[in-house]
Tab-separated table of C-alpha atoms in Angstrom:
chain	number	residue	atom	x	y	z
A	11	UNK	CA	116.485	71.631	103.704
A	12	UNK	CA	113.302	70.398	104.859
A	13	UNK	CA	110.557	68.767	102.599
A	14	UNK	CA	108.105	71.198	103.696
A	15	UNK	CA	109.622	74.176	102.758
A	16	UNK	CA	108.893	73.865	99.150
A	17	UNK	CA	111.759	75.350	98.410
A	18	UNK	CA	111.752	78.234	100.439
A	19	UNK	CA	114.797	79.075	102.863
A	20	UNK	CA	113.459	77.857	106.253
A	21	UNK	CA	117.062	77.176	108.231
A	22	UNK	CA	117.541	80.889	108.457
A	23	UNK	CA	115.291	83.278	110.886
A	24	UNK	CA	113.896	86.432	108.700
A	25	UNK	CA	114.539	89.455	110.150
A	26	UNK	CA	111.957	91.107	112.952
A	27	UNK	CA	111.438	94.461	110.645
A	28	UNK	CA	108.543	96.604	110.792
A	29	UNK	CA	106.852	97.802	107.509
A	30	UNK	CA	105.245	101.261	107.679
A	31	UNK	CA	103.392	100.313	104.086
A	32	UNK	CA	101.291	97.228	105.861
A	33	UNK	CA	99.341	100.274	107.971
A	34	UNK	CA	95.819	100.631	107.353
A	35	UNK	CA	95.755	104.147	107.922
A	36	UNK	CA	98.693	104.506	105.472
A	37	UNK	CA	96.966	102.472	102.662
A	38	UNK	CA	93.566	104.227	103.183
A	39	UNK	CA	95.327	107.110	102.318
A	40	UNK	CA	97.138	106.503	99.779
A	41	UNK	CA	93.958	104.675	98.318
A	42	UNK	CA	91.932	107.906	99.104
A	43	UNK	CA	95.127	109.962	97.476
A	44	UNK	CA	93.550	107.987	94.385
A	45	UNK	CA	89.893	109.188	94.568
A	46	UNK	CA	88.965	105.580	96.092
A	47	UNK	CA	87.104	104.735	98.428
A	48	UNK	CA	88.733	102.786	101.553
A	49	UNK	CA	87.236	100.292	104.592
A	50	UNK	CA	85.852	102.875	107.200
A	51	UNK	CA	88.850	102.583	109.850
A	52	UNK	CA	86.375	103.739	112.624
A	53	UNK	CA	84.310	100.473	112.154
A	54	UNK	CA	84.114	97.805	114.555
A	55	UNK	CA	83.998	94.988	112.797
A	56	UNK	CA	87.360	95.237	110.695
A	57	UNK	CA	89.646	92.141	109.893
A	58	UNK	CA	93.084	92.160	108.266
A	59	UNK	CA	95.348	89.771	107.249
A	60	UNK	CA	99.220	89.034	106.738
A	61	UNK	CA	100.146	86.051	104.462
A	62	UNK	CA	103.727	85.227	104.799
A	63	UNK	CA	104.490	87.316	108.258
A	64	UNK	CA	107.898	86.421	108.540
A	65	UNK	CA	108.600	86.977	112.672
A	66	UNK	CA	104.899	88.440	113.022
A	67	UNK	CA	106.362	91.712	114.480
A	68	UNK	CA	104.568	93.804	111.926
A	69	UNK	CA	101.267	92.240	112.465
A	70	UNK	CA	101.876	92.543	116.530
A	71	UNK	CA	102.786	96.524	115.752
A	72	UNK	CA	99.642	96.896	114.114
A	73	UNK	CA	97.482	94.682	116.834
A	74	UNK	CA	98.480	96.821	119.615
A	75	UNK	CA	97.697	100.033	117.827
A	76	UNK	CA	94.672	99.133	116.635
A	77	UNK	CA	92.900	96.960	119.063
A	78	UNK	CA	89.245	97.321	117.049
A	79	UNK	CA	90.915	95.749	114.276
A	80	UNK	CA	91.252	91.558	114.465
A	81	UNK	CA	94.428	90.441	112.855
A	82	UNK	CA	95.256	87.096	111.748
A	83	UNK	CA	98.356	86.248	109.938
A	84	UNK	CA	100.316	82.858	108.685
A	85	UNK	CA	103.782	82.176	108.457
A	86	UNK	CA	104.849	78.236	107.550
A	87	UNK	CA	108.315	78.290	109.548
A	88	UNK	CA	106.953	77.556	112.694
A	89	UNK	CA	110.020	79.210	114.716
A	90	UNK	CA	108.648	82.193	113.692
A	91	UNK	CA	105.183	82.176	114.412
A	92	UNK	CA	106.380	80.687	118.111
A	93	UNK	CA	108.185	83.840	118.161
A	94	UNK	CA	105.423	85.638	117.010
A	95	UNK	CA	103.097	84.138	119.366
A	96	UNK	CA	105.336	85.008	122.667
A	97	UNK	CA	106.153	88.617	121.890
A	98	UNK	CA	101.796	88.830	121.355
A	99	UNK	CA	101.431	86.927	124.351
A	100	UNK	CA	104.257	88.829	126.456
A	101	UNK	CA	102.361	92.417	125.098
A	102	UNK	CA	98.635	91.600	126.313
A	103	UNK	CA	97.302	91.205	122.468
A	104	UNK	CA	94.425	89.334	122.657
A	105	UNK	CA	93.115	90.707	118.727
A	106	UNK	CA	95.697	88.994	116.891
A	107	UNK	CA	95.897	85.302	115.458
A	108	UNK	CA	99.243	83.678	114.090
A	109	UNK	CA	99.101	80.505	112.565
A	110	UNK	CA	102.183	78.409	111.220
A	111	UNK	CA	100.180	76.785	107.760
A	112	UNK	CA	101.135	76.666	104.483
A	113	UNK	CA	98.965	78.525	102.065
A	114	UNK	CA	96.987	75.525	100.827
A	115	UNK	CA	96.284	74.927	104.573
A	116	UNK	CA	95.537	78.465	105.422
A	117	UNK	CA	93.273	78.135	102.197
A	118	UNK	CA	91.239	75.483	103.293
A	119	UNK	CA	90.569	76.827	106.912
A	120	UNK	CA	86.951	77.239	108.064
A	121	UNK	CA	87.531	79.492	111.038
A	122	UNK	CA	88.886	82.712	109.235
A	123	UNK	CA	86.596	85.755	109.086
A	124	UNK	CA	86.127	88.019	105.692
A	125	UNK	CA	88.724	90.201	105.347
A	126	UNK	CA	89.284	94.000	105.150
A	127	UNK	CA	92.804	93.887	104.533
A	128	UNK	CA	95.154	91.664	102.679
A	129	UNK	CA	98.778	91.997	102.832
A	130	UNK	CA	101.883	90.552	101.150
A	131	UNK	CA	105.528	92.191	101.830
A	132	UNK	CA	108.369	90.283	100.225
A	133	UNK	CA	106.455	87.314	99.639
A	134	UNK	CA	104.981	86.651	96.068
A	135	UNK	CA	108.494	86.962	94.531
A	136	UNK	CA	109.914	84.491	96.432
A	137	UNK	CA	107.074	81.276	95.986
A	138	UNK	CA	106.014	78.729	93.370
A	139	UNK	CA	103.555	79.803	90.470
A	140	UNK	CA	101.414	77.151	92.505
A	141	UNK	CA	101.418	78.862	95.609
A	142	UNK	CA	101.166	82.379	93.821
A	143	UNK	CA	97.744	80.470	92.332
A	144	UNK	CA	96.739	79.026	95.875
A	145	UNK	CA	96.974	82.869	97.378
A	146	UNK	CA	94.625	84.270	94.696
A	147	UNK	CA	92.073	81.967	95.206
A	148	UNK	CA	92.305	82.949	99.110
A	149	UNK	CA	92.109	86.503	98.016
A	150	UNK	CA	89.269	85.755	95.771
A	151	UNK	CA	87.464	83.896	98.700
A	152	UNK	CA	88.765	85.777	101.769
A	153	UNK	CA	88.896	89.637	100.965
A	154	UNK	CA	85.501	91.202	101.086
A	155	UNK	CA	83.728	93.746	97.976
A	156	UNK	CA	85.964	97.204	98.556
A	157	UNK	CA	88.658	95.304	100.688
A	158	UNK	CA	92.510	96.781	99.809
A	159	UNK	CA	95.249	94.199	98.812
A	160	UNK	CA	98.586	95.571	99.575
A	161	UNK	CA	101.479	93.845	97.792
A	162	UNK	CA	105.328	94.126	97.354
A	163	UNK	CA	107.236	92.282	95.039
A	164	UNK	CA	110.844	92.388	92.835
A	165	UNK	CA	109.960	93.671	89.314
A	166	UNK	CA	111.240	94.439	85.841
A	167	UNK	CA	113.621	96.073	84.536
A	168	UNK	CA	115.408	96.692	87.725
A	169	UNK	CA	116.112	93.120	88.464
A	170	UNK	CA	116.708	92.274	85.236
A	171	UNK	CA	121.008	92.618	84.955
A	172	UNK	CA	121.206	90.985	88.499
A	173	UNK	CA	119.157	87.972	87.802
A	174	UNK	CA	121.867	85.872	85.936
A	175	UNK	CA	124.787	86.335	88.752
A	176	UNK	CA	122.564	85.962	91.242
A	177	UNK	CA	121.745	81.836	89.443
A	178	UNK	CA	126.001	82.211	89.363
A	179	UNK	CA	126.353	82.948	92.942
A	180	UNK	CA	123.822	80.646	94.164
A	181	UNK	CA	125.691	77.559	91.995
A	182	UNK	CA	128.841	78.486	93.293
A	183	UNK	CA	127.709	78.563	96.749
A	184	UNK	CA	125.995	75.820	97.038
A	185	UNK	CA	128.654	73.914	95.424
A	186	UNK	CA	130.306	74.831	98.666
A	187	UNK	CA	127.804	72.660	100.376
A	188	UNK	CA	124.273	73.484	102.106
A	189	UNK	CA	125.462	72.910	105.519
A	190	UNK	CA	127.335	76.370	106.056
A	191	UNK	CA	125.844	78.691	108.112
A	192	UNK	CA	123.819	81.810	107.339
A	193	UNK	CA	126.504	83.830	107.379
A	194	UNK	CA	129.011	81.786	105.881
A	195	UNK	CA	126.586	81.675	102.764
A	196	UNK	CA	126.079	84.951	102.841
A	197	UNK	CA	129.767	86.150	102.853
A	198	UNK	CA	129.994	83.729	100.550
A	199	UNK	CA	127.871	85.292	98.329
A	200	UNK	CA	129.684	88.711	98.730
A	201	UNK	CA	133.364	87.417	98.257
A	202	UNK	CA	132.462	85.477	95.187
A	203	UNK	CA	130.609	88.896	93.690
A	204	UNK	CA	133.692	90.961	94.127
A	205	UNK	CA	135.910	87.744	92.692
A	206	UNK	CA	133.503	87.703	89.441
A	207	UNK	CA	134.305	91.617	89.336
A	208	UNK	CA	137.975	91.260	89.535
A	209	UNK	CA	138.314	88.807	86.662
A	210	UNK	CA	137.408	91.860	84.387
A	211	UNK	CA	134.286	89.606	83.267
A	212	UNK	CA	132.632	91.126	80.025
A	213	UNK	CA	129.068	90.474	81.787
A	214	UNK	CA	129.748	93.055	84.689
A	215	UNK	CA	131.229	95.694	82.277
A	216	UNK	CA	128.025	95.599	80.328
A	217	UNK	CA	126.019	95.823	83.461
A	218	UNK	CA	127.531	98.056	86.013
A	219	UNK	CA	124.982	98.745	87.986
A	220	UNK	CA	125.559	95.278	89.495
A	221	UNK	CA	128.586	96.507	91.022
A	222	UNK	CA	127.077	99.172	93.141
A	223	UNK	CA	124.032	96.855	93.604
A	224	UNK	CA	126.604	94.081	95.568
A	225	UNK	CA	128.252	97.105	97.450
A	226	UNK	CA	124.921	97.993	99.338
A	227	UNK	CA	124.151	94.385	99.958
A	228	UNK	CA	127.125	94.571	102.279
A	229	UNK	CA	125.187	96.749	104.818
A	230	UNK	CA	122.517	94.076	104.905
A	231	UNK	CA	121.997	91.525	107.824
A	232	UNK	CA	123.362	87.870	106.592
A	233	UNK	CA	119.814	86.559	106.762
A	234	UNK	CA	118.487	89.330	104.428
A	235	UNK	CA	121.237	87.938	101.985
A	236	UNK	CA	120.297	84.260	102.551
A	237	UNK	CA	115.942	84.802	102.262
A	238	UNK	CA	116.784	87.490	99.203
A	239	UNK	CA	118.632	85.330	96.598
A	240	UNK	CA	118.801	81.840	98.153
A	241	UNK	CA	115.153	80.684	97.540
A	242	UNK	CA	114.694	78.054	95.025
A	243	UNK	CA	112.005	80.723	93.403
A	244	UNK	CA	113.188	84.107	92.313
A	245	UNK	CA	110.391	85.940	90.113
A	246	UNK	CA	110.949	89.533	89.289
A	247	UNK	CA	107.624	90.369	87.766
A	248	UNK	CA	106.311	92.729	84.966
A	249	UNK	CA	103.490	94.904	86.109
A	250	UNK	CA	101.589	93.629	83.568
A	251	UNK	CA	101.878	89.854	84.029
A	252	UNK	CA	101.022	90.611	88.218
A	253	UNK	CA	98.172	92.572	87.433
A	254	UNK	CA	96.818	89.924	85.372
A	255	UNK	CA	97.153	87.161	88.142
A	256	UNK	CA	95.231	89.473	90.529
A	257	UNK	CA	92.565	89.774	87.851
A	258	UNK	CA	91.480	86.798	88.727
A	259	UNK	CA	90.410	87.494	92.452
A	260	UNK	CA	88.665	90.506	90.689
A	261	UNK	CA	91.477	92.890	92.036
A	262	UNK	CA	92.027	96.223	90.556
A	263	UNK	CA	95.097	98.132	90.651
A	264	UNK	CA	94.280	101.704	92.897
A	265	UNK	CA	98.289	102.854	92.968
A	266	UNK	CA	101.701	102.665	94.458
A	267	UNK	CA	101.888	102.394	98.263
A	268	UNK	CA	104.184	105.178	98.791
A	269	UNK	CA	103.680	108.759	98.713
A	270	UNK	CA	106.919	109.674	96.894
A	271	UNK	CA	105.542	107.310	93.839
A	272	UNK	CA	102.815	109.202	93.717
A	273	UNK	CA	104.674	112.607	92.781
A	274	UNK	CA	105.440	112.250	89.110
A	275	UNK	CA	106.248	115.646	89.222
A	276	UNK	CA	109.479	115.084	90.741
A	277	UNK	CA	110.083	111.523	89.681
A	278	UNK	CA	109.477	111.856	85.711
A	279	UNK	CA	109.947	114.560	83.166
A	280	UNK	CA	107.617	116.652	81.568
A	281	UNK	CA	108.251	114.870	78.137
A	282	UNK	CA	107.950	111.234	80.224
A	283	UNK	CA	104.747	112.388	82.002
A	284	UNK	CA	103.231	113.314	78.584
A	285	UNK	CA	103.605	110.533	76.720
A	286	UNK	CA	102.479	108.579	79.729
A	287	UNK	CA	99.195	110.539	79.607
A	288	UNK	CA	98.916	109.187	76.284
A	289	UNK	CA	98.794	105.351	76.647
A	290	UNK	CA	94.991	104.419	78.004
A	291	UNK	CA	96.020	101.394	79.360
A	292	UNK	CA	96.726	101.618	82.888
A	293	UNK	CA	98.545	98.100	83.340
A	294	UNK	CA	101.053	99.111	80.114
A	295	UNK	CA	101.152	102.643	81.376
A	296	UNK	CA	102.577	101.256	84.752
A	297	UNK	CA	105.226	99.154	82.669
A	298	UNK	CA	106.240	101.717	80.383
A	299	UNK	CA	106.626	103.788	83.981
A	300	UNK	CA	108.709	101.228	85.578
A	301	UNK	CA	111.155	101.286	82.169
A	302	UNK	CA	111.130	105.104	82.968
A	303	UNK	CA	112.801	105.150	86.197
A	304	UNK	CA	114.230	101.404	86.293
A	305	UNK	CA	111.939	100.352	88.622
A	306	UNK	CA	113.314	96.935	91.074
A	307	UNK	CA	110.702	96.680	93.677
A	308	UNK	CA	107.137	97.602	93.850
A	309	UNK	CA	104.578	98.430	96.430
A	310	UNK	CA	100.989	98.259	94.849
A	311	UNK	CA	97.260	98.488	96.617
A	312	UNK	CA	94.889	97.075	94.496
A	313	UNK	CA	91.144	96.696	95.715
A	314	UNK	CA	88.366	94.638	95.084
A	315	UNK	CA	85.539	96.477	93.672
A	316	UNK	CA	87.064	99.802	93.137
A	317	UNK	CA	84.233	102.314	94.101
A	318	UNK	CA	85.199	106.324	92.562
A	319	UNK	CA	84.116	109.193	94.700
A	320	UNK	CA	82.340	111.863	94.019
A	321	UNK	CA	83.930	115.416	93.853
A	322	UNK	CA	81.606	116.180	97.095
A	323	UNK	CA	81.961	112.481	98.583
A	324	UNK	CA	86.186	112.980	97.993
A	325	UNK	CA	85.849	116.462	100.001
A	326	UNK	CA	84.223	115.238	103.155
A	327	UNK	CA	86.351	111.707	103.417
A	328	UNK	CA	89.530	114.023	102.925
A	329	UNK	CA	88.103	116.725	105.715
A	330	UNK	CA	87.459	114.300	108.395
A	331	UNK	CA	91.043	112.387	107.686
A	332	UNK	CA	93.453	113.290	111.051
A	333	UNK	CA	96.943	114.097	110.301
A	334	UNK	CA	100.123	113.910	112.799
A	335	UNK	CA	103.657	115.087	112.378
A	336	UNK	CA	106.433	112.351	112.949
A	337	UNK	CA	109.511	114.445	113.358
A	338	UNK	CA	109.917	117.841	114.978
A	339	UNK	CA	108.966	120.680	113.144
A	340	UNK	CA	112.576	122.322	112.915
A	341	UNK	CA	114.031	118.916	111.565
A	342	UNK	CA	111.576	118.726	108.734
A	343	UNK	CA	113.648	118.985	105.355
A	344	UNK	CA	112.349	121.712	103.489
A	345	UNK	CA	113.182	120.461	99.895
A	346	UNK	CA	111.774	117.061	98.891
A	347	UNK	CA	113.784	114.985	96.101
A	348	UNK	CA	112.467	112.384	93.677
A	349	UNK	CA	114.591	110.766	91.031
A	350	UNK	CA	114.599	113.487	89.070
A	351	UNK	CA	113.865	116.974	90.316
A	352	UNK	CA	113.807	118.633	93.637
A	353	UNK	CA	110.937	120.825	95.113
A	354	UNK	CA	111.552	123.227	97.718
A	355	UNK	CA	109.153	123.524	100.430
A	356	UNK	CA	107.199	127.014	100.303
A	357	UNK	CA	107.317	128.117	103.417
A	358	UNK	CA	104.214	130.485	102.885
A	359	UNK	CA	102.130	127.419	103.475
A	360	UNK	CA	104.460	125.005	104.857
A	361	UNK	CA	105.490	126.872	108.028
A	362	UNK	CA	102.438	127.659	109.006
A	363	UNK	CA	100.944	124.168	108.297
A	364	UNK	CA	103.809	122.154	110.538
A	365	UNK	CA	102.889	124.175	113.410
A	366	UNK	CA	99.025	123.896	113.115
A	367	UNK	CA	100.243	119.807	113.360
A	368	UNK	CA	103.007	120.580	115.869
A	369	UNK	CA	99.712	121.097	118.422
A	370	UNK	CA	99.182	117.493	117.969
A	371	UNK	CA	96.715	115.565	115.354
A	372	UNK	CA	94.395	117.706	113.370
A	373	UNK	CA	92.287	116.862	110.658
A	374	UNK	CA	92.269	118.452	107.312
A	375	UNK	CA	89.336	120.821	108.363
A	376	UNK	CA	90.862	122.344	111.598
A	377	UNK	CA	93.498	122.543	109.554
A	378	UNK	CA	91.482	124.569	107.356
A	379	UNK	CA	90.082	126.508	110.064
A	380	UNK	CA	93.059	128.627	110.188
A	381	UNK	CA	92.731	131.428	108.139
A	382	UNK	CA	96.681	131.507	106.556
A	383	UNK	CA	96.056	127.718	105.528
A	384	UNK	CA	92.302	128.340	104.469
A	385	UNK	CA	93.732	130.936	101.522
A	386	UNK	CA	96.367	127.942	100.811
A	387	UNK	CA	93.153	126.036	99.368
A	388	UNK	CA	91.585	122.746	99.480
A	389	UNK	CA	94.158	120.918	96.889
A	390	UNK	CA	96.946	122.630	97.391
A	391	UNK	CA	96.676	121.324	101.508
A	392	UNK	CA	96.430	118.018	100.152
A	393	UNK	CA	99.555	118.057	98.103
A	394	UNK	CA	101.776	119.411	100.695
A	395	UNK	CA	100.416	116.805	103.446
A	396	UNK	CA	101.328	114.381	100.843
A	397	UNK	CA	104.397	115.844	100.473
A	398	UNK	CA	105.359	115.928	104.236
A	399	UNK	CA	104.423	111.957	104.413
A	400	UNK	CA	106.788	111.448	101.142
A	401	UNK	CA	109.303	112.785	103.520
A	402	UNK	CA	108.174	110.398	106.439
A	403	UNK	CA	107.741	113.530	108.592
A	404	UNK	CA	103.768	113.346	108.456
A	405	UNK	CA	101.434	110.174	108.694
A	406	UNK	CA	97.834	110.037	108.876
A	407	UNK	CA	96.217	108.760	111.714
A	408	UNK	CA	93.454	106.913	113.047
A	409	UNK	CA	90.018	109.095	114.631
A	410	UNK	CA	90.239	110.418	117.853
A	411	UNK	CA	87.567	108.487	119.059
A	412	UNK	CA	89.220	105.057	120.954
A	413	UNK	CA	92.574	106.979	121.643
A	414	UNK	CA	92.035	105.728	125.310
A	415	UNK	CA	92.046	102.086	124.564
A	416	UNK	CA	94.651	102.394	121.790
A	417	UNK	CA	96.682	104.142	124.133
A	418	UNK	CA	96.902	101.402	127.574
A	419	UNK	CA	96.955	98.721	124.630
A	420	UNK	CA	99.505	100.092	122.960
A	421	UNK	CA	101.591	101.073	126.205
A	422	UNK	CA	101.785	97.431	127.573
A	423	UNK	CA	103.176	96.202	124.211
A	424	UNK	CA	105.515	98.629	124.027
A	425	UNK	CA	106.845	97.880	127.636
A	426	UNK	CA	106.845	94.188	126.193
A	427	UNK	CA	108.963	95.165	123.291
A	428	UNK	CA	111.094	97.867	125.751
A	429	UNK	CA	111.739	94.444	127.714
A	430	UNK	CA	113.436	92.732	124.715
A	431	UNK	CA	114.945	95.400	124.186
A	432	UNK	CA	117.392	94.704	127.388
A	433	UNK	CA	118.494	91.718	125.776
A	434	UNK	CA	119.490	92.414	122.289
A	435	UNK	CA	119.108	94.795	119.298
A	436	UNK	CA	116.253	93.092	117.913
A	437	UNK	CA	113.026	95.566	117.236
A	438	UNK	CA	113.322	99.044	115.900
A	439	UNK	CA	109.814	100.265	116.336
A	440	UNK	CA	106.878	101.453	118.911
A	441	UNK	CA	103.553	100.832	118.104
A	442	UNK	CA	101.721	104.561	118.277
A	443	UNK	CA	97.864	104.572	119.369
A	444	UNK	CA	97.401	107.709	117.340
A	445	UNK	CA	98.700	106.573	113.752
A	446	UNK	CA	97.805	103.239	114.172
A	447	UNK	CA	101.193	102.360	112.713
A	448	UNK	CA	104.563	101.995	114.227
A	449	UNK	CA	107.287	104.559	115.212
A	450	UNK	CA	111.093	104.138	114.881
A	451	UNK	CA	112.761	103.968	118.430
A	452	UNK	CA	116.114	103.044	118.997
A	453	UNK	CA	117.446	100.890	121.525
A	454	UNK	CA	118.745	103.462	123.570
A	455	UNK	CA	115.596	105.026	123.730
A	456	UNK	CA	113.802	101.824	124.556
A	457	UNK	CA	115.929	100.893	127.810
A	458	UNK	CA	114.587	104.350	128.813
C-alpha cells in the first residue's frame, strides 16, 4: 500500500459509474421540492465541484451537458484522474478541471474559483476524521452564501449488524496477505462470509439480515467489494453527528437527494409520520426517521445560507422549471412503491400529463396551459412530477435557452464515450444537453 494513500485503497481502479444525484438540475429540484431557494442554473458564471471523483466520469457527464457551468474536481489516485483527463480531452471538454491532490493540497490551492456546487458521493465514509475536518474547512472557504452541498455517506442503523464481520472479514483476509489481487480479495471476502454462515455462528442468527446483505454483494464488481469494506476507515454515521460537522462550514440540512425519500406517504405510516411531526428538532427528527425504515446510506443537500421562499416567489421558480420524460410514455409504471405502501397512478391526471411531456420538455406552466391539467391544480402537478422522477421516468431539465451549444458539446462527448465503447463495457451513460444530467445507454446502443 502506498504511504500516500492514508489508508485509503489506491491498488484497485474505482469503478467509471455515473451518479444521477451529482446533477445540478436534479439537486435544484429537489432543493426547490423543499421551498429553498437554489443557484440560478441559467447563470453564466456557475462553478461546481467534485471532491473525491473516483474515474472523473461523472464530472465529464456533467461538463459536456452543461458547458456554462466550470467544473473542477480532485481525485488523489492519480490513475484516475489520467483517466479522467483523456476521456475530457478525447470529448472536446474544455470547462472541466481534474486535479490528482489530496484534500489538504486541494485546500491550500490559490487558483480555485467560489463554488456553486459541492459534491461528495461515497467519499466521507470512507476517510480519516482529519480529512473529514480538512473538507469542511474547504467547504467553509470554497462554497459561496446559497451554494448546495450534496453528500452521500453509510449511516446508522443500517450498517450497524454488518460492521463487526466486515472488521472479521477484513482480518481474515488480510491475513491471507495484501498482495492478492482485487478479485482474489474480493472472493475472498465472499467465501469467508458464507464459511462464517455455515458454522451456525450465534452472531449471524441474531443478525440475519447480514445474510441477504452478502448475497447481493455477489452481483457487485470485485473493485466495488475491495473500495467498500477494505479501507482502513469505515464510518457509518448518525445523522446527527454529520449534521453537526457540517455546522461548522455554516451548512444547513435542505433534504434527501432523492425523490422517493421525499414521499413519506408511501415510505412511513400514518402513526410514524405523526409522531415525527412531533419532534421540533430537525437533526433528531432525521435520526429517529432513519431508525424508522433502517436507513444504510444517505443522500443529503444541505446549503449554505438557506434562503425560504415566499408562497408567490415558490410559484414562479416552480412555473418556469422545464420538465422531460426519460422513458416512453407506455413503459411508465403506473403504481409507485415505497417501503411501505403503494400508490397507484391516477390516470385522470397522469395520462394526460405524460403526453403533454411526451411532446418534448415543457415547463410547469405550459403544462398548465392545458385545460385537463389546469383543473388538476398547482400542487397536485407538483406531486405527480415528483412522483414520475421517484420512478426515474421524469427529470427536470435545464432552460431552453443554450440547447444549441449543449447539444454539439454534448454530441462530441458522446461520440468520445461511443468510441470506448468499441473496446470494452466500461460507461453506461450519455450525457443529455436537455437535462443536463446523464442518460443510461447500453453498449449495444452505443456501437450504434
Amino acid at each position: 500500500m502506498a504511504n500516500w494513500s492514508a489508508g485509503y485503497v489506491v491498488d484497485v481502479e474505482y469503478t467509471h459509474g455515473f451518479y444521477q444525484e451529482l446533477t445540478p438540475s436534479l439537486l435544484g429540484f429537489l432543493t426547490l421540492l423543499q421551498g429553498v431557494q437554489a443557484p440560478d442554473l441559467g447563470s453564466s458564471s456557475l462553478a461546481y465541484c467534485e471532491l473525491g471523483c473516483g474515474q472523473g466520469f461523472s464530472t465529464n457527464v456533467l461538463a459536456a451537458a452543461n458547458p456554462h457551468i466550470q467544473f473542477h474536481a480532485t481525485d488523489f489516485n492519480p490513475g484516475h484522474i489520467v483517466s479522467a483527463q483523456s476521456l475530457a480531452q478525447e470529448g472536446g471538454l474544455q470547462n472541466v478541471h481534474f486535479y490528482d491532490d489530496s484534500f489538504a493540497e486541494f485546500l491550500n490551492r490559490s487558483d480555485l474559483p467560489d463554488f456553486d456546487f459541492i459534491t461528495l458521493h461515497g467519499i466521507y465514509s470512507w476517510i480519516s476524521p482529519e480529512n473529514r475536518r480538512i473538507i469542511v474547512e474547504f467547504i467553509h472557504r470554497k462554497l459561496k452564501p446559497g451554494g448546495i452541498v450534496y453528500i452521500s455517506y453509510n449511516c446508522m442503523p443500517g450498517w450497524a449488524s454488518m460492521m463487526p464481520l466486515r472488521r472479521l472479514l477484513v482480518e481474515h483476509t488480510a491475513a491471507r496477505g495484501s498482495h492478492i489481487s482485487p478479485q482474489s480479495r474480493a472472493s475472498s471476502f465472499l467465501e469467508l462470509a458464507e464459511k462464517f454462515g455455515a458454522l451456525d455462528m450465534r452472531y449471524f442468527a441474531s443478525n440475519p439480515k447480514v445474510a441477504k446483505r452478502i448475497e447481493k454483494l455477489k452481483d457487485h464488481h470485485p473493485n466495488y467489494i475491495v473500495h467498500e469494506y477494505f479501507n482502513q476507515d469505515s464510518n457509518p454515521f448518525y445523522f446527527t453527528d454529520l449534521a453537526q460537522e457540517l455546522a461548522e462550514a455554516k451548512l444547513t440540512w435542505v433534504g434527501p437527494a432523492n425523490a422517493l425519500e421525499n414521499l413519506d406517504e408511501v415510505n412511513l405510516t400514518k402513526e410514524q409520520r405523526e409522531f415525527l411531526a412531533g419532534i421540533d428538532d430537525i437533526a433528531l427528527r432525521q435520526m429517529t426517521r432513519d431508525h424508522m425504515v433502517d436507513q444504510q446510506f444517505r443522500r443529503d443537500i444541505f446549503v449554505k445560507g438557506a434562503v425560504r421562499l415566499s408562497t408567490q416567489q415558490l410559484r414562479e421558480r416552480w412555473l418556469e422549471t422545464c420538465f422531460v420524460l426519460s422513458a416512453k410514455g407506455r413503459k411508465i409504471p403506473r403504481e409507485l412503491r415505497g417501503l411501505r405502501h403503494a400508490v397507484k397512478l391516477h390516470s385522470g391526471i397522469y395520462d394526460p400529463l405524460i403526453a403533454a411531456l411526451e411532446q418534448g420538455p415543457r415547463t410547469l406552466r405550459e403544462i398548465m396551459a392545458e385545460p385537463i391539467l389546469a383543473q388538476a391544480g398547482f400542487t397536485r402537478l407538483i406531486q405527480a412530477l415528483t412522483i414520475l422522477v421517484a420512478l426515474g421516468s421524469c427529470q427536470p431539465c435545464l432552460p431552453a435557452q443554450g440547447v444549441g451549444e449543449r447539444r454539439l458539446r454534448a454530441e462530441r462527448f458522446n461520440q468520445a464515450v461511443a468510441n470506448q465503447s468499441r473496446f470494452e463495457r466500461k460507461f453506461s451513460h450519455f450525457a443529455s444537453p436537455v437535462t443536463g444530467g446523464g442518460i443510461a445507454v447500453d453498449r449495444i446502443n452505443q456501437l450504434m
